Short mmCIF file of C-alpha atoms in Angstrom, two decimals:
data_model
loop_
_atom_site.label_atom_id
_atom_site.label_comp_id
_atom_site.label_asym_id
_atom_site.label_seq_id
_atom_site.Cartn_x
_atom_site.Cartn_y
_atom_site.Cartn_z
CA GLY A 22 -11.69 -0.71 -14.00
CA GLY A 23 -12.54 2.37 -11.97
CA ASP A 24 -11.54 2.82 -8.32
CA HIS A 25 -11.06 -0.27 -6.19
CA SER A 26 -14.59 -0.18 -4.78
CA ILE A 27 -15.56 -2.21 -7.86
CA GLY A 28 -13.62 -5.05 -6.25
CA ALA A 29 -16.55 -5.74 -3.92
CA GLY A 30 -18.74 -6.55 -6.91
CA THR A 31 -15.95 -8.54 -8.54
CA LEU A 32 -15.42 -10.65 -5.42
CA ALA A 33 -19.14 -11.20 -4.95
CA GLY A 34 -19.61 -12.28 -8.54
CA LEU A 35 -16.69 -14.65 -8.82
CA LEU A 36 -17.18 -16.19 -5.36
CA SER A 37 -20.82 -16.88 -6.22
CA VAL A 38 -19.74 -19.14 -9.08
CA ARG A 39 -16.24 -20.22 -7.95
CA PRO A 40 -16.35 -20.13 -4.12
CA ASN A 41 -12.92 -21.74 -3.80
CA THR A 42 -11.16 -18.94 -5.70
CA GLY A 43 -7.91 -17.68 -4.20
CA ILE A 44 -7.46 -13.90 -4.25
CA ILE A 45 -4.17 -12.05 -4.84
CA TRP A 46 -4.73 -8.41 -3.87
CA VAL A 47 -1.91 -6.23 -5.20
CA ASP A 48 -2.19 -2.83 -3.57
CA ALA A 49 -0.47 -0.20 -1.46
CA HIS A 50 -3.56 -0.32 0.78
CA ALA A 51 -5.40 -3.18 2.50
CA ASP A 52 -8.92 -2.02 1.49
CA ILE A 53 -10.27 -3.92 4.48
CA ASN A 54 -12.06 -1.04 6.19
CA THR A 55 -15.77 -1.14 6.95
CA PRO A 56 -18.11 1.83 7.45
CA ASP A 57 -17.77 1.62 11.23
CA ILE A 58 -13.95 1.68 11.33
CA SER A 59 -13.01 3.69 8.24
CA GLU A 60 -11.21 6.96 8.95
CA SER A 61 -12.16 8.48 5.57
CA GLY A 62 -15.46 6.84 4.66
CA ASN A 63 -14.12 6.15 1.16
CA MET A 64 -15.75 3.09 -0.36
CA HIS A 65 -12.61 2.30 -2.35
CA GLY A 66 -10.99 1.45 0.97
CA MET A 67 -13.63 -1.15 1.84
CA PRO A 68 -14.07 -3.83 -0.87
CA VAL A 69 -12.28 -6.60 1.03
CA GLY A 70 -13.79 -5.51 4.33
CA LEU A 71 -17.32 -5.69 2.91
CA MET A 72 -16.81 -9.20 1.55
CA LEU A 73 -14.74 -10.78 4.34
CA LYS A 74 -16.77 -13.41 6.17
CA GLY A 75 -17.94 -12.33 9.61
CA LEU A 76 -16.52 -8.81 9.54
CA THR A 77 -19.60 -6.74 8.75
CA ASN A 78 -23.05 -6.90 7.16
CA PRO A 79 -22.72 -5.10 3.81
CA SER A 80 -26.39 -5.56 2.93
CA VAL A 81 -27.37 -2.72 5.30
CA ILE A 82 -25.30 -0.25 3.25
CA PRO A 83 -27.34 1.69 0.66
CA GLY A 84 -26.62 0.19 -2.75
CA PHE A 85 -25.40 -3.11 -1.32
CA GLU A 86 -28.77 -4.56 -0.31
CA TRP A 87 -28.35 -7.26 -2.97
CA LEU A 88 -25.62 -8.88 -0.86
CA GLY A 89 -28.37 -9.87 1.57
CA SER A 90 -30.48 -11.65 -1.03
CA PRO A 91 -31.03 -15.42 -0.64
CA SER A 92 -28.58 -16.21 -3.44
CA MET A 93 -25.82 -13.90 -2.12
CA ASN A 94 -26.26 -13.88 1.65
CA ASN A 95 -23.64 -16.58 2.22
CA VAL A 96 -21.26 -15.49 -0.54
CA ARG A 97 -18.30 -14.20 1.43
CA LEU A 98 -14.51 -14.33 1.36
CA ASN A 99 -12.69 -16.64 3.77
CA SER A 100 -9.75 -15.06 5.52
CA ASP A 101 -7.38 -17.79 4.33
CA SER A 102 -8.34 -17.27 0.68
CA ILE A 103 -6.62 -13.93 0.14
CA VAL A 104 -2.98 -12.81 0.01
CA TYR A 105 -1.88 -9.19 -0.12
CA VAL A 106 1.18 -8.10 -2.10
CA GLY A 107 2.77 -4.64 -1.90
CA LEU A 108 1.16 -3.16 1.24
CA ARG A 109 2.73 0.00 2.62
CA ASP A 110 -0.10 2.28 3.80
CA VAL A 111 -2.43 0.47 6.21
CA ASP A 112 -4.77 2.15 8.69
CA PRO A 113 -4.31 1.22 12.38
CA LYS A 114 -7.72 -0.48 12.63
CA GLU A 115 -7.05 -2.35 9.39
CA ARG A 116 -3.88 -3.76 10.95
CA LEU A 117 -5.98 -5.16 13.79
CA VAL A 118 -8.38 -6.79 11.32
CA LEU A 119 -5.51 -8.35 9.39
CA ARG A 120 -3.87 -9.72 12.54
CA ARG A 121 -7.06 -10.97 14.19
CA ASN A 122 -8.06 -12.82 11.04
CA ASN A 123 -4.54 -14.14 10.40
CA ILE A 124 -4.61 -12.85 6.83
CA LYS A 125 -1.49 -13.49 4.74
CA THR A 126 0.28 -10.25 3.85
CA PHE A 127 3.46 -9.31 2.03
CA THR A 128 4.38 -5.67 2.60
CA MET A 129 7.07 -3.76 0.76
CA TYR A 130 9.38 -4.75 3.61
CA ASP A 131 8.84 -8.39 2.67
CA ILE A 132 9.48 -7.64 -0.99
CA ASP A 133 12.72 -5.92 -0.02
CA LYS A 134 13.67 -8.90 2.16
CA PHE A 135 12.68 -11.86 -0.03
CA GLY A 136 12.59 -10.29 -3.49
CA ILE A 137 9.51 -10.27 -5.66
CA GLY A 138 10.30 -13.79 -6.88
CA GLY A 139 10.33 -15.14 -3.34
CA VAL A 140 7.16 -13.29 -2.40
CA MET A 141 5.23 -14.59 -5.40
CA GLU A 142 6.49 -18.12 -4.83
CA GLN A 143 5.25 -17.97 -1.22
CA THR A 144 1.95 -16.42 -2.35
CA LEU A 145 1.24 -19.17 -4.84
CA ASP A 146 2.38 -21.92 -2.46
CA TYR A 147 0.02 -20.57 0.20
CA LEU A 148 -3.04 -20.37 -2.05
CA LEU A 149 -2.41 -23.61 -3.96
CA CYS A 150 -1.07 -25.88 -1.21
CA LYS A 151 -4.40 -27.70 -0.70
CA ASP A 152 -5.58 -27.64 -4.32
CA SER A 153 -3.07 -27.30 -7.15
CA GLU A 154 -5.91 -26.59 -9.60
CA ARG A 155 -7.53 -23.84 -7.55
CA PRO A 156 -8.63 -20.84 -9.65
CA LEU A 157 -6.94 -17.54 -8.82
CA HIS A 158 -8.16 -13.97 -9.16
CA LEU A 159 -5.64 -11.13 -9.48
CA SER A 160 -6.94 -7.76 -8.28
CA TYR A 161 -4.30 -5.22 -9.24
CA ASP A 162 -4.36 -1.62 -8.02
CA ILE A 163 -1.95 0.51 -10.03
CA ASP A 164 -1.00 2.37 -6.85
CA ALA A 165 0.94 -0.74 -5.83
CA VAL A 166 3.54 0.61 -8.24
CA ASP A 167 5.81 3.44 -7.15
CA PRO A 168 4.27 6.82 -8.13
CA ILE A 169 7.48 7.81 -9.90
CA LEU A 170 6.45 5.21 -12.48
CA ALA A 171 2.66 5.48 -12.16
CA PRO A 172 1.59 8.92 -10.92
CA ALA A 173 -1.89 8.94 -12.50
CA THR A 174 -3.71 7.41 -9.56
CA GLY A 175 -5.76 8.77 -6.68
CA THR A 176 -3.95 7.59 -3.54
CA ALA A 177 -0.28 7.38 -4.49
CA VAL A 178 2.24 6.27 -1.86
CA ARG A 179 5.98 6.41 -2.32
CA GLY A 180 8.12 3.29 -2.06
CA GLY A 181 6.15 0.94 -4.30
CA LEU A 182 6.89 -1.75 -6.86
CA THR A 183 9.47 -1.17 -9.56
CA TYR A 184 8.62 -1.54 -13.25
CA ARG A 185 9.89 -5.10 -13.41
CA GLU A 186 8.38 -6.09 -10.06
CA ALA A 187 5.01 -4.82 -11.28
CA HIS A 188 5.19 -7.04 -14.34
CA TYR A 189 6.64 -10.02 -12.47
CA VAL A 190 3.60 -10.22 -10.19
CA ALA A 191 1.31 -10.75 -13.18
CA GLU A 192 3.78 -13.00 -14.99
CA ALA A 193 4.18 -15.28 -11.99
CA VAL A 194 0.43 -15.76 -11.55
CA VAL A 195 0.00 -16.48 -15.26
CA ARG A 196 2.83 -19.03 -15.24
CA SER A 197 1.13 -20.89 -12.40
CA GLY A 198 -1.56 -21.84 -14.91
CA ASN A 199 -4.27 -20.99 -12.37
CA LEU A 200 -5.21 -17.42 -13.30
CA ALA A 201 -8.96 -17.45 -13.91
CA SER A 202 -9.82 -13.74 -13.68
CA ALA A 203 -8.15 -10.38 -13.21
CA GLU A 204 -8.82 -6.67 -12.92
CA ILE A 205 -6.68 -3.54 -12.90
CA VAL A 206 -8.00 -0.49 -11.07
CA GLU A 207 -7.31 3.08 -9.91
CA LEU A 208 -5.64 4.14 -13.15
CA ASN A 209 -6.99 7.64 -13.78
CA PRO A 210 -5.35 9.65 -16.60
CA THR A 211 -6.94 12.89 -15.32
CA LEU A 212 -4.87 12.77 -12.13
CA SER A 213 -1.58 13.52 -13.87
CA ASP A 214 -0.53 15.24 -17.05
CA GLY A 215 1.91 14.88 -19.90
CA ASP A 216 4.48 12.17 -19.37
CA GLY A 217 2.92 11.14 -16.04
CA THR A 218 -0.34 10.22 -17.71
CA SER A 219 1.24 8.42 -20.65
CA ASP A 220 3.69 6.54 -18.41
CA THR A 221 0.89 5.29 -16.15
CA VAL A 222 -1.35 4.26 -19.04
CA GLU A 223 1.52 2.53 -20.81
CA LEU A 224 2.43 0.64 -17.64
CA GLY A 225 -1.19 -0.33 -17.03
CA LEU A 226 -1.52 -1.67 -20.55
CA GLY A 227 1.74 -3.55 -20.14
CA ILE A 228 0.53 -5.20 -16.94
CA VAL A 229 -2.68 -6.23 -18.71
CA THR A 230 -0.66 -7.86 -21.50
CA SER A 231 1.37 -9.68 -18.84
CA MET A 232 -1.91 -10.88 -17.32
CA MET A 233 -2.86 -12.15 -20.75
CA GLY A 234 0.28 -14.23 -20.98
CA LYS A 235 2.82 -12.05 -22.76
CA SER A 236 6.37 -13.05 -21.84
CA ILE A 237 9.84 -11.76 -22.66
CA ILE A 238 10.66 -14.87 -24.70
#
């Protein structure tokens, strides 16, 4: 994919046909800003905010009028249908949104505390506890990974996922048997050079193969 703003379209599309989909948002950032609270105005920081039920009216934003059409007006994301993995750079107003809506989050602190295995086990338990056959969507921002390993991205933040943690996230969702859709975003080869570019692209491709079911054995 491109930057994470495409996630708004992804969420709208999949929720229109599979409204019970559980979302695993792997990202250094919460992307739950709206135009009225965003500090930067960057649309790639808003895809979850635009689609979260009751948070804002995205159809008044130029280019998003279609979200107000009769077929899409009620297509929104419930706050208990998303889990964040890998957060470490969250705006102050985003923190308020997350807390007020009781949204499930696993920051890098939680990954340090529980391990990536524990975090993914809790993530899957949370999303599948009421319906073991619930479809899952994995939205994977490459900046969830530490920039030492994946520097070719636009909003890099130190202290991210390791190489194996990055793969484990995808592997765990695949092994649940519930992965129905996935995207990988914010990988931009022009934002690094030489080894940085090739390392990021190679890692991105590896994560995609993990999403497709590749395993060590």
